[in-house]
């Protein structure tokens, strides 16, 4: 709908005319008959009180030999009736009610007066992309009781309108982004026996490929054959199958059964992010679908270590125990609440840190920029306490997302091959700061594997790696996470200290074993 009143045909508001004659009132003074032919009227057909000549001028007959026209078709201000219709209809809204005024279509650009410039062109563009129509239209809804639905084909489930825009003329950027992105985010339910949980996912293709986390679809490694149910923002429920999982980076791709016409997410380049950029998280925290939270990018090139029962055993590139004690404050944001089992296995992943509220159930959902493009897949949260506290705390302003550049590569490899590859350095590392006499932070090489990538590049025991492809390395987790982010066979530049000298080397990464 237009946000100005300049698009109405000028001089056509005649609703006040002829009322006095219809009611038997006498005009104050006679009006001279105009010598100018009356202009065609677009707001209503001629009324009986008009003279035949005046009516004929307003509604001229078709030219000789012309094909019959549908009602109002000759007037650009009205929506034409579909072929075969027996009564006037509005193209966007279906059959019109009897005796109702015809539905106005959006005026064409050739007959529209110049629009007033808006104060937020980016918001307007996002609203167009989200296809906002009308004032109070709920943009998406979903049914929350996911565990009750399954089946091999889609079914319609009515639910509350979770994203509502009551006044499209007065929205902010977050409203516009939500309207655009919510149709590309789904709620996922996984069940296996007596265990179950919920998470989120983002749509990759119109035919139903969806990206989420491994821990969502496997209940953190408890089941390799969990029953997956997916609810889209418009309330349709699909059964889904797992295409492939990538426990190394906690990513997974599922495929919705018999899906079509879905709205894929739009990718952003996460390598171009800046600290302080706006970030919007969309998902289903605490089983509340289509929830939108906002914040900023708090940190980039952050690396975290997360306990994962599904973590693969690679047998190399080990982070040696430095005897620091304590447990990691980072863990997956389980939609089912408390983590189901404890494990000593961990994964190291490079993440975007954000203060946009991420809570249990946001896992696998979208972190987007202020244009509605995907910058990350929400994966983990920080807790002020430990898992031993008997529960999982909610958002404390420290959440983590897998950068879109990594997620895009891994998801495409899973779709193409059923699995994804990861780089292997061929070295055992530990925190340089833990070494006696250390003068810098970094990843200290405790050992190199014979024939591995590190040895081939000339790296030696005792070297301290301080940068990897230009990204600062402050500890062993940083290095492992950055190496794993790349595909097997990738080339990378390594900056390291040997003695008092800084050196660089090009490393061609090996391939991490898949099991």
Short mmCIF file of C-alpha atoms in Angstrom, two decimals, residues 1-455:
data_model
loop_
_atom_site.label_atom_id
_atom_site.label_comp_id
_atom_site.label_asym_id
_atom_site.label_seq_id
_atom_site.Cartn_x
_atom_site.Cartn_y
_atom_site.Cartn_z
CA UNK A 1 0.00 0.00 0.00
CA UNK A 2 1.13 3.51 -0.69
CA UNK A 3 2.51 5.52 2.18
CA UNK A 4 1.29 8.83 0.69
CA UNK A 5 -2.07 10.20 -0.44
CA UNK A 6 -0.68 11.62 -3.69
CA UNK A 7 -1.70 8.59 -5.75
CA UNK A 8 -5.47 9.26 -5.82
CA UNK A 9 -6.89 10.53 -9.16
CA UNK A 10 -7.19 14.27 -8.91
CA UNK A 11 -10.66 15.89 -9.02
CA UNK A 12 -12.63 12.68 -8.65
CA UNK A 13 -13.98 13.03 -5.15
CA UNK A 14 -17.62 13.77 -6.05
CA UNK A 15 -19.20 11.95 -3.17
CA UNK A 16 -20.63 15.23 -1.89
CA UNK A 17 -22.41 16.06 -5.14
CA UNK A 18 -26.10 15.40 -5.94
CA UNK A 19 -26.86 14.64 -2.31
CA UNK A 20 -29.14 17.64 -2.06
CA UNK A 21 -31.14 16.63 -5.12
CA UNK A 22 -31.56 13.12 -3.83
CA UNK A 23 -32.94 14.42 -0.57
CA UNK A 24 -35.32 16.97 -2.15
CA UNK A 25 -33.31 19.97 -1.00
CA UNK A 26 -33.20 23.10 -3.14
CA UNK A 27 -29.74 24.33 -4.14
CA UNK A 28 -28.83 27.77 -2.87
CA UNK A 29 -28.35 29.06 -6.41
CA UNK A 30 -28.41 27.46 -9.86
CA UNK A 31 -25.05 26.60 -11.31
CA UNK A 32 -24.39 27.44 -14.96
CA UNK A 33 -23.98 24.43 -17.17
CA UNK A 34 -20.37 23.94 -18.09
CA UNK A 35 -19.52 24.01 -21.78
CA UNK A 36 -16.59 21.64 -21.12
CA UNK A 37 -17.41 17.93 -21.53
CA UNK A 38 -17.38 16.11 -18.20
CA UNK A 39 -14.24 14.05 -17.53
CA UNK A 40 -14.67 10.31 -17.15
CA UNK A 41 -15.22 9.33 -13.52
CA UNK A 42 -13.28 6.47 -11.90
CA UNK A 43 -14.81 6.31 -8.47
CA UNK A 44 -18.40 5.16 -9.26
CA UNK A 45 -20.72 4.46 -12.22
CA UNK A 46 -23.19 7.21 -13.30
CA UNK A 47 -26.16 7.78 -11.02
CA UNK A 48 -29.78 8.25 -12.21
CA UNK A 49 -29.87 11.91 -11.18
CA UNK A 50 -27.49 12.84 -13.97
CA UNK A 51 -28.61 13.87 -17.45
CA UNK A 52 -28.27 11.36 -20.30
CA UNK A 53 -25.79 13.58 -22.08
CA UNK A 54 -23.65 13.91 -18.99
CA UNK A 55 -23.80 10.16 -18.35
CA UNK A 56 -22.85 9.41 -21.95
CA UNK A 57 -19.84 11.69 -21.66
CA UNK A 58 -18.71 9.97 -18.48
CA UNK A 59 -19.15 6.42 -19.80
CA UNK A 60 -18.54 6.51 -23.59
CA UNK A 61 -19.55 3.37 -25.50
CA UNK A 62 -16.80 1.15 -26.95
CA UNK A 63 -15.57 1.94 -30.41
CA UNK A 64 -17.19 0.12 -33.28
CA UNK A 65 -15.76 -3.35 -33.68
CA UNK A 66 -13.98 -3.27 -30.33
CA UNK A 67 -14.01 -6.41 -28.19
CA UNK A 68 -16.20 -6.34 -25.08
CA UNK A 69 -14.34 -5.27 -21.99
CA UNK A 70 -14.54 -6.57 -18.44
CA UNK A 71 -16.07 -4.20 -15.89
CA UNK A 72 -13.64 -1.40 -14.99
CA UNK A 73 -10.94 -2.84 -17.27
CA UNK A 74 -10.66 0.42 -19.21
CA UNK A 75 -9.86 2.34 -16.04
CA UNK A 76 -6.27 1.97 -14.80
CA UNK A 77 -7.31 2.77 -11.24
CA UNK A 78 -9.06 -0.59 -10.79
CA UNK A 79 -7.92 -4.19 -10.72
CA UNK A 80 -9.28 -6.08 -13.72
CA UNK A 81 -11.40 -9.20 -13.34
CA UNK A 82 -9.87 -12.58 -14.18
CA UNK A 83 -11.02 -14.25 -17.36
CA UNK A 84 -14.34 -16.01 -16.82
CA UNK A 85 -15.24 -14.07 -13.68
CA UNK A 86 -18.93 -13.28 -13.32
CA UNK A 87 -18.48 -10.35 -10.99
CA UNK A 88 -15.80 -7.72 -10.40
CA UNK A 89 -12.85 -9.03 -8.39
CA UNK A 90 -9.73 -7.62 -6.80
CA UNK A 91 -6.63 -9.40 -8.17
CA UNK A 92 -4.87 -9.54 -4.82
CA UNK A 93 -7.75 -10.48 -2.57
CA UNK A 94 -10.12 -12.79 -4.50
CA UNK A 95 -13.83 -12.33 -5.29
CA UNK A 96 -15.36 -9.09 -4.14
CA UNK A 97 -18.44 -8.97 -1.95
CA UNK A 98 -21.74 -8.21 -3.67
CA UNK A 99 -22.22 -4.47 -4.29
CA UNK A 100 -18.84 -3.76 -2.72
CA UNK A 101 -16.64 -1.08 -4.16
CA UNK A 102 -13.97 -2.48 -6.50
CA UNK A 103 -10.53 -3.06 -5.04
CA UNK A 104 -7.94 -0.48 -6.00
CA UNK A 105 -4.74 -1.79 -7.49
CA UNK A 106 -1.40 -0.07 -7.02
CA UNK A 107 -1.17 2.70 -9.66
CA UNK A 108 1.31 2.20 -12.44
CA UNK A 109 4.51 4.22 -12.44
CA UNK A 110 3.51 6.09 -15.58
CA UNK A 111 0.41 7.61 -13.99
CA UNK A 112 1.64 8.04 -10.44
CA UNK A 113 2.58 11.43 -9.08
CA UNK A 114 6.15 11.67 -7.77
CA UNK A 115 6.42 9.99 -4.38
CA UNK A 116 7.68 11.86 -1.38
CA UNK A 117 11.13 10.73 -0.40
CA UNK A 118 11.13 8.48 2.64
CA UNK A 119 13.50 8.89 5.53
CA UNK A 120 14.53 5.24 5.53
CA UNK A 121 15.10 3.84 2.01
CA UNK A 122 16.78 0.72 3.40
CA UNK A 123 13.74 -0.09 5.54
CA UNK A 124 11.48 0.45 2.55
CA UNK A 125 13.58 -1.91 0.45
CA UNK A 126 13.41 -4.58 3.13
CA UNK A 127 9.66 -4.17 3.37
CA UNK A 128 9.34 -4.67 -0.36
CA UNK A 129 11.52 -7.77 -0.13
CA UNK A 130 9.31 -9.10 2.64
CA UNK A 131 6.15 -8.40 0.61
CA UNK A 132 4.34 -6.47 3.30
CA UNK A 133 0.71 -5.99 2.24
CA UNK A 134 -1.70 -4.04 4.38
CA UNK A 135 -1.61 -2.83 7.93
CA UNK A 136 -2.21 -5.53 10.66
CA UNK A 137 -1.01 -8.43 8.54
CA UNK A 138 0.70 -11.05 10.67
CA UNK A 139 3.91 -12.05 8.89
CA UNK A 140 4.17 -15.71 9.63
CA UNK A 141 2.94 -17.96 12.38
CA UNK A 142 3.78 -21.38 13.66
CA UNK A 143 2.40 -24.08 15.84
CA UNK A 144 4.38 -24.57 19.01
CA UNK A 145 3.44 -28.15 19.86
CA UNK A 146 5.99 -29.69 17.53
CA UNK A 147 6.15 -33.04 19.25
CA UNK A 148 2.53 -33.69 18.32
CA UNK A 149 3.13 -33.46 14.59
CA UNK A 150 5.08 -35.51 12.09
CA UNK A 151 3.99 -37.44 9.05
CA UNK A 152 5.59 -37.88 5.69
CA UNK A 153 4.01 -34.88 4.03
CA UNK A 154 3.21 -31.30 4.93
CA UNK A 155 0.06 -30.29 6.77
CA UNK A 156 -1.31 -26.92 7.77
CA UNK A 157 -1.18 -26.09 11.45
CA UNK A 158 -2.87 -22.92 12.57
CA UNK A 159 -0.97 -20.92 15.09
CA UNK A 160 -0.48 -17.44 16.52
CA UNK A 161 0.86 -14.70 14.31
CA UNK A 162 4.35 -14.41 15.72
CA UNK A 163 5.62 -11.46 13.68
CA UNK A 164 3.03 -8.73 13.37
CA UNK A 165 3.38 -5.33 11.76
CA UNK A 166 0.43 -3.17 12.68
CA UNK A 167 1.66 0.00 11.01
CA UNK A 168 3.86 -0.55 7.94
CA UNK A 169 4.29 3.21 7.57
CA UNK A 170 6.11 3.44 10.89
CA UNK A 171 8.41 0.42 11.16
CA UNK A 172 12.03 0.40 12.25
CA UNK A 173 14.84 -1.54 10.62
CA UNK A 174 14.44 -4.53 12.94
CA UNK A 175 10.78 -4.88 11.96
CA UNK A 176 11.71 -4.89 8.30
CA UNK A 177 14.52 -7.42 8.82
CA UNK A 178 12.23 -9.69 10.82
CA UNK A 179 9.58 -9.56 8.10
CA UNK A 180 12.19 -10.55 5.52
CA UNK A 181 14.01 -13.26 7.47
CA UNK A 182 11.33 -15.04 9.51
CA UNK A 183 10.02 -16.98 6.47
CA UNK A 184 13.55 -18.40 6.07
CA UNK A 185 13.83 -19.69 9.67
CA UNK A 186 12.21 -22.91 10.92
CA UNK A 187 11.65 -24.63 14.25
CA UNK A 188 13.02 -28.16 14.59
CA UNK A 189 11.86 -30.91 16.93
CA UNK A 190 13.97 -34.06 17.42
CA UNK A 191 12.81 -37.09 19.39
CA UNK A 192 14.43 -40.43 20.14
CA UNK A 193 12.79 -42.74 22.64
CA UNK A 194 12.12 -40.79 25.80
CA UNK A 195 14.52 -37.98 24.82
CA UNK A 196 13.62 -34.94 22.83
CA UNK A 197 14.57 -31.37 22.16
CA UNK A 198 13.94 -28.38 19.96
CA UNK A 199 16.13 -26.08 17.95
CA UNK A 200 16.09 -23.84 14.93
CA UNK A 201 17.28 -23.94 11.33
CA UNK A 202 17.61 -21.79 8.22
CA UNK A 203 16.21 -22.65 4.81
CA UNK A 204 18.83 -23.11 2.08
CA UNK A 205 16.65 -23.97 -0.91
CA UNK A 206 13.07 -23.79 -2.14
CA UNK A 207 12.77 -27.58 -2.11
CA UNK A 208 13.58 -27.96 1.56
CA UNK A 209 17.29 -28.16 2.40
CA UNK A 210 17.73 -26.72 5.90
CA UNK A 211 20.94 -25.93 7.80
CA UNK A 212 21.07 -26.45 11.56
CA UNK A 213 23.38 -27.85 14.26
CA UNK A 214 24.52 -31.43 14.69
CA UNK A 215 23.63 -31.33 18.38
CA UNK A 216 20.04 -30.40 17.48
CA UNK A 217 19.34 -33.35 15.16
CA UNK A 218 21.34 -35.93 17.14
CA UNK A 219 20.36 -34.77 20.65
CA UNK A 220 24.07 -34.14 21.19
CA UNK A 221 25.17 -37.48 19.85
CA UNK A 222 22.60 -39.55 21.74
CA UNK A 223 20.86 -40.71 18.57
CA UNK A 224 21.82 -41.09 14.95
CA UNK A 225 18.23 -41.78 13.92
CA UNK A 226 16.12 -39.24 15.76
CA UNK A 227 12.68 -38.44 14.36
CA UNK A 228 12.83 -34.93 12.91
CA UNK A 229 9.82 -32.63 12.58
CA UNK A 230 10.10 -29.12 11.13
CA UNK A 231 7.62 -26.24 11.36
CA UNK A 232 7.89 -23.32 8.97
CA UNK A 233 6.90 -19.77 9.87
CA UNK A 234 3.55 -20.09 8.10
CA UNK A 235 2.51 -23.04 10.25
CA UNK A 236 3.24 -25.96 7.92
CA UNK A 237 4.74 -29.04 9.51
CA UNK A 238 7.10 -31.36 7.62
CA UNK A 239 8.82 -34.60 8.38
CA UNK A 240 12.55 -34.39 7.60
CA UNK A 241 15.55 -36.64 7.11
CA UNK A 242 19.19 -35.97 7.91
CA UNK A 243 21.32 -35.43 4.78
CA UNK A 244 24.57 -35.31 6.72
CA UNK A 245 26.17 -34.07 9.91
CA UNK A 246 29.49 -32.37 10.61
CA UNK A 247 30.29 -32.86 14.31
CA UNK A 248 33.65 -31.09 13.92
CA UNK A 249 31.90 -27.74 13.45
CA UNK A 250 28.53 -28.80 14.85
CA UNK A 251 26.66 -28.25 11.58
CA UNK A 252 24.08 -30.46 9.90
CA UNK A 253 21.82 -30.38 6.85
CA UNK A 254 18.35 -31.90 6.81
CA UNK A 255 15.85 -32.24 3.94
CA UNK A 256 12.14 -31.60 4.34
CA UNK A 257 9.87 -34.20 2.73
CA UNK A 258 7.74 -33.02 -0.21
CA UNK A 259 8.59 -29.36 0.29
CA UNK A 260 8.43 -26.67 -2.38
CA UNK A 261 8.17 -22.93 -2.66
CA UNK A 262 10.14 -22.21 0.51
CA UNK A 263 12.07 -18.97 1.05
CA UNK A 264 15.87 -19.49 1.15
CA UNK A 265 18.05 -17.35 3.38
CA UNK A 266 20.33 -14.80 1.74
CA UNK A 267 24.04 -15.20 2.56
CA UNK A 268 26.33 -12.40 3.71
CA UNK A 269 30.13 -12.31 3.65
CA UNK A 270 31.11 -12.76 7.29
CA UNK A 271 34.73 -11.84 6.52
CA UNK A 272 33.59 -8.23 6.03
CA UNK A 273 31.99 -7.83 9.45
CA UNK A 274 33.16 -5.23 11.93
CA UNK A 275 32.91 -5.25 15.69
CA UNK A 276 29.93 -3.05 16.52
CA UNK A 277 27.85 -4.03 13.47
CA UNK A 278 24.19 -4.64 14.19
CA UNK A 279 23.21 -8.27 14.68
CA UNK A 280 19.72 -9.78 14.84
CA UNK A 281 19.09 -13.33 16.09
CA UNK A 282 16.00 -15.21 14.91
CA UNK A 283 14.95 -18.64 16.11
CA UNK A 284 12.88 -20.56 18.64
CA UNK A 285 14.32 -20.04 22.12
CA UNK A 286 12.52 -22.04 24.80
CA UNK A 287 10.25 -23.40 22.06
CA UNK A 288 8.95 -19.91 21.20
CA UNK A 289 9.05 -19.82 17.38
CA UNK A 290 9.88 -16.72 15.34
CA UNK A 291 11.51 -14.89 18.24
CA UNK A 292 13.58 -11.84 17.28
CA UNK A 293 16.35 -10.34 19.42
CA UNK A 294 18.84 -7.62 18.61
CA UNK A 295 22.38 -6.65 19.55
CA UNK A 296 25.75 -6.07 17.98
CA UNK A 297 28.78 -8.05 16.89
CA UNK A 298 30.70 -8.09 20.17
CA UNK A 299 33.88 -9.78 18.93
CA UNK A 300 35.28 -11.44 15.82
CA UNK A 301 37.78 -14.28 15.37
CA UNK A 302 36.78 -15.64 18.74
CA UNK A 303 37.40 -19.35 19.34
CA UNK A 304 35.64 -21.50 21.90
CA UNK A 305 35.88 -25.06 23.15
CA UNK A 306 32.53 -26.80 23.65
CA UNK A 307 31.76 -30.19 25.15
CA UNK A 308 30.19 -32.46 22.54
CA UNK A 309 29.26 -36.11 22.77
CA UNK A 310 29.24 -36.22 18.96
CA UNK A 311 32.80 -34.90 18.66
CA UNK A 312 34.96 -36.97 16.30
CA UNK A 313 38.26 -38.50 17.42
CA UNK A 314 40.88 -37.31 14.97
CA UNK A 315 43.98 -38.62 16.73
CA UNK A 316 46.09 -35.60 15.85
CA UNK A 317 46.35 -31.83 16.14
CA UNK A 318 45.78 -32.41 19.82
CA UNK A 319 45.55 -29.62 22.33
CA UNK A 320 47.73 -30.82 25.14
CA UNK A 321 46.37 -30.64 28.68
CA UNK A 322 47.81 -27.63 30.45
CA UNK A 323 46.38 -28.50 33.86
CA UNK A 324 44.27 -25.36 34.06
CA UNK A 325 41.35 -27.19 35.68
CA UNK A 326 37.76 -26.08 35.77
CA UNK A 327 35.15 -26.58 33.10
CA UNK A 328 34.43 -24.50 30.03
CA UNK A 329 31.72 -21.86 30.48
CA UNK A 330 30.64 -22.40 26.86
CA UNK A 331 28.08 -24.97 25.83
CA UNK A 332 25.36 -25.70 23.34
CA UNK A 333 22.05 -23.95 23.89
CA UNK A 334 19.94 -27.08 24.23
CA UNK A 335 16.28 -26.55 23.45
CA UNK A 336 15.36 -29.40 25.78
CA UNK A 337 16.98 -27.60 28.70
CA UNK A 338 19.70 -29.25 30.72
CA UNK A 339 22.38 -31.11 28.79
CA UNK A 340 21.45 -34.78 28.78
CA UNK A 341 24.84 -36.28 29.42
CA UNK A 342 28.34 -35.24 30.42
CA UNK A 343 31.35 -35.88 28.22
CA UNK A 344 35.05 -35.19 28.10
CA UNK A 345 35.00 -34.82 24.31
CA UNK A 346 35.20 -31.29 22.93
CA UNK A 347 35.23 -29.42 19.66
CA UNK A 348 37.05 -26.16 18.90
CA UNK A 349 35.21 -23.73 16.66
CA UNK A 350 35.76 -20.20 15.40
CA UNK A 351 32.75 -18.03 16.21
CA UNK A 352 31.21 -14.58 16.09
CA UNK A 353 30.44 -13.29 19.58
CA UNK A 354 27.23 -11.29 19.96
CA UNK A 355 25.16 -9.77 22.74
CA UNK A 356 21.92 -10.43 20.83
CA UNK A 357 19.96 -12.62 23.22
CA UNK A 358 20.53 -16.32 22.45
CA UNK A 359 18.79 -18.86 24.65
CA UNK A 360 18.19 -22.62 24.65
CA UNK A 361 16.40 -23.44 21.39
CA UNK A 362 18.14 -20.74 19.33
CA UNK A 363 20.67 -23.34 18.15
CA UNK A 364 20.77 -23.59 14.37
CA UNK A 365 18.89 -20.34 13.92
CA UNK A 366 19.95 -17.26 12.04
CA UNK A 367 22.16 -14.36 13.03
CA UNK A 368 21.65 -11.70 10.37
CA UNK A 369 22.87 -8.21 9.59
CA UNK A 370 20.73 -5.10 9.21
CA UNK A 371 19.95 -6.06 5.61
CA UNK A 372 18.56 -9.43 6.62
CA UNK A 373 21.52 -11.40 5.27
CA UNK A 374 22.89 -14.40 7.14
CA UNK A 375 26.14 -13.71 8.98
CA UNK A 376 26.12 -16.71 11.31
CA UNK A 377 24.45 -19.87 12.61
CA UNK A 378 23.71 -19.62 16.33
CA UNK A 379 25.43 -22.44 18.16
CA UNK A 380 26.36 -21.84 21.80
CA UNK A 381 25.97 -19.62 24.85
CA UNK A 382 28.08 -18.74 27.83
CA UNK A 383 26.93 -19.55 31.33
CA UNK A 384 27.83 -17.70 34.50
CA UNK A 385 27.79 -21.06 36.31
CA UNK A 386 28.78 -24.52 35.18
CA UNK A 387 26.67 -27.40 33.98
CA UNK A 388 27.22 -28.92 37.40
CA UNK A 389 24.90 -26.26 38.81
CA UNK A 390 22.02 -28.52 37.84
CA UNK A 391 20.56 -26.44 35.04
CA UNK A 392 21.36 -24.27 32.10
CA UNK A 393 21.19 -20.55 32.51
CA UNK A 394 19.72 -18.34 29.84
CA UNK A 395 21.17 -15.40 28.03
CA UNK A 396 23.78 -13.35 29.87
CA UNK A 397 24.77 -11.28 26.85
CA UNK A 398 27.45 -13.66 25.53
CA UNK A 399 26.30 -15.79 22.60
CA UNK A 400 28.16 -17.39 19.71
CA UNK A 401 27.47 -18.05 16.05
CA UNK A 402 29.40 -19.97 13.41
CA UNK A 403 30.45 -17.46 10.70
CA UNK A 404 28.44 -17.70 7.49
CA UNK A 405 31.56 -18.25 5.36
CA UNK A 406 32.31 -21.46 7.27
CA UNK A 407 28.66 -22.52 7.42
CA UNK A 408 28.21 -21.99 3.68
CA UNK A 409 31.21 -24.14 2.75
CA UNK A 410 30.34 -26.95 5.15
CA UNK A 411 26.65 -27.06 4.21
CA UNK A 412 27.40 -27.15 0.50
CA UNK A 413 29.87 -30.02 0.96
CA UNK A 414 27.29 -31.92 2.99
CA UNK A 415 24.67 -31.46 0.27
CA UNK A 416 27.13 -32.47 -2.45
CA UNK A 417 28.96 -35.29 -0.67
CA UNK A 418 27.07 -36.16 2.49
CA UNK A 419 29.93 -34.89 4.65
CA UNK A 420 32.42 -32.04 4.90
CA UNK A 421 36.21 -32.01 5.03
CA UNK A 422 38.44 -30.16 7.49
CA UNK A 423 42.08 -29.16 7.49
CA UNK A 424 44.77 -30.98 9.46
CA UNK A 425 48.03 -29.32 10.51
CA UNK A 426 49.76 -32.43 11.80
CA UNK A 427 51.02 -31.05 15.12
CA UNK A 428 50.33 -31.15 18.84
CA UNK A 429 49.97 -27.69 20.32
CA UNK A 430 49.45 -25.99 23.64
CA UNK A 431 49.14 -22.45 24.94
CA UNK A 432 52.41 -20.58 24.54
CA UNK A 433 51.68 -18.54 27.66
CA UNK A 434 51.83 -21.73 29.74
CA UNK A 435 55.43 -22.43 28.71
CA UNK A 436 58.09 -21.40 31.20
CA UNK A 437 59.87 -18.27 30.08
CA UNK A 438 57.16 -17.39 27.55
CA UNK A 439 57.35 -13.87 26.13
CA UNK A 440 54.29 -13.94 23.87
CA UNK A 441 50.90 -15.55 23.47
CA UNK A 442 50.24 -18.00 20.69
CA UNK A 443 50.12 -21.74 19.96
CA UNK A 444 53.27 -23.55 21.02
CA UNK A 445 54.17 -26.55 18.86
CA UNK A 446 54.94 -29.40 21.26
CA UNK A 447 55.39 -31.96 18.50
CA UNK A 448 55.02 -32.38 14.73
CA UNK A 449 53.72 -35.46 12.95
CA UNK A 450 56.05 -37.17 10.53
CA UNK A 451 54.99 -36.42 6.98
CA UNK A 452 52.31 -33.98 8.10
CA UNK A 453 51.53 -30.52 6.79
CA UNK A 454 53.45 -28.74 9.57
CA UNK A 455 56.63 -30.71 8.94
#
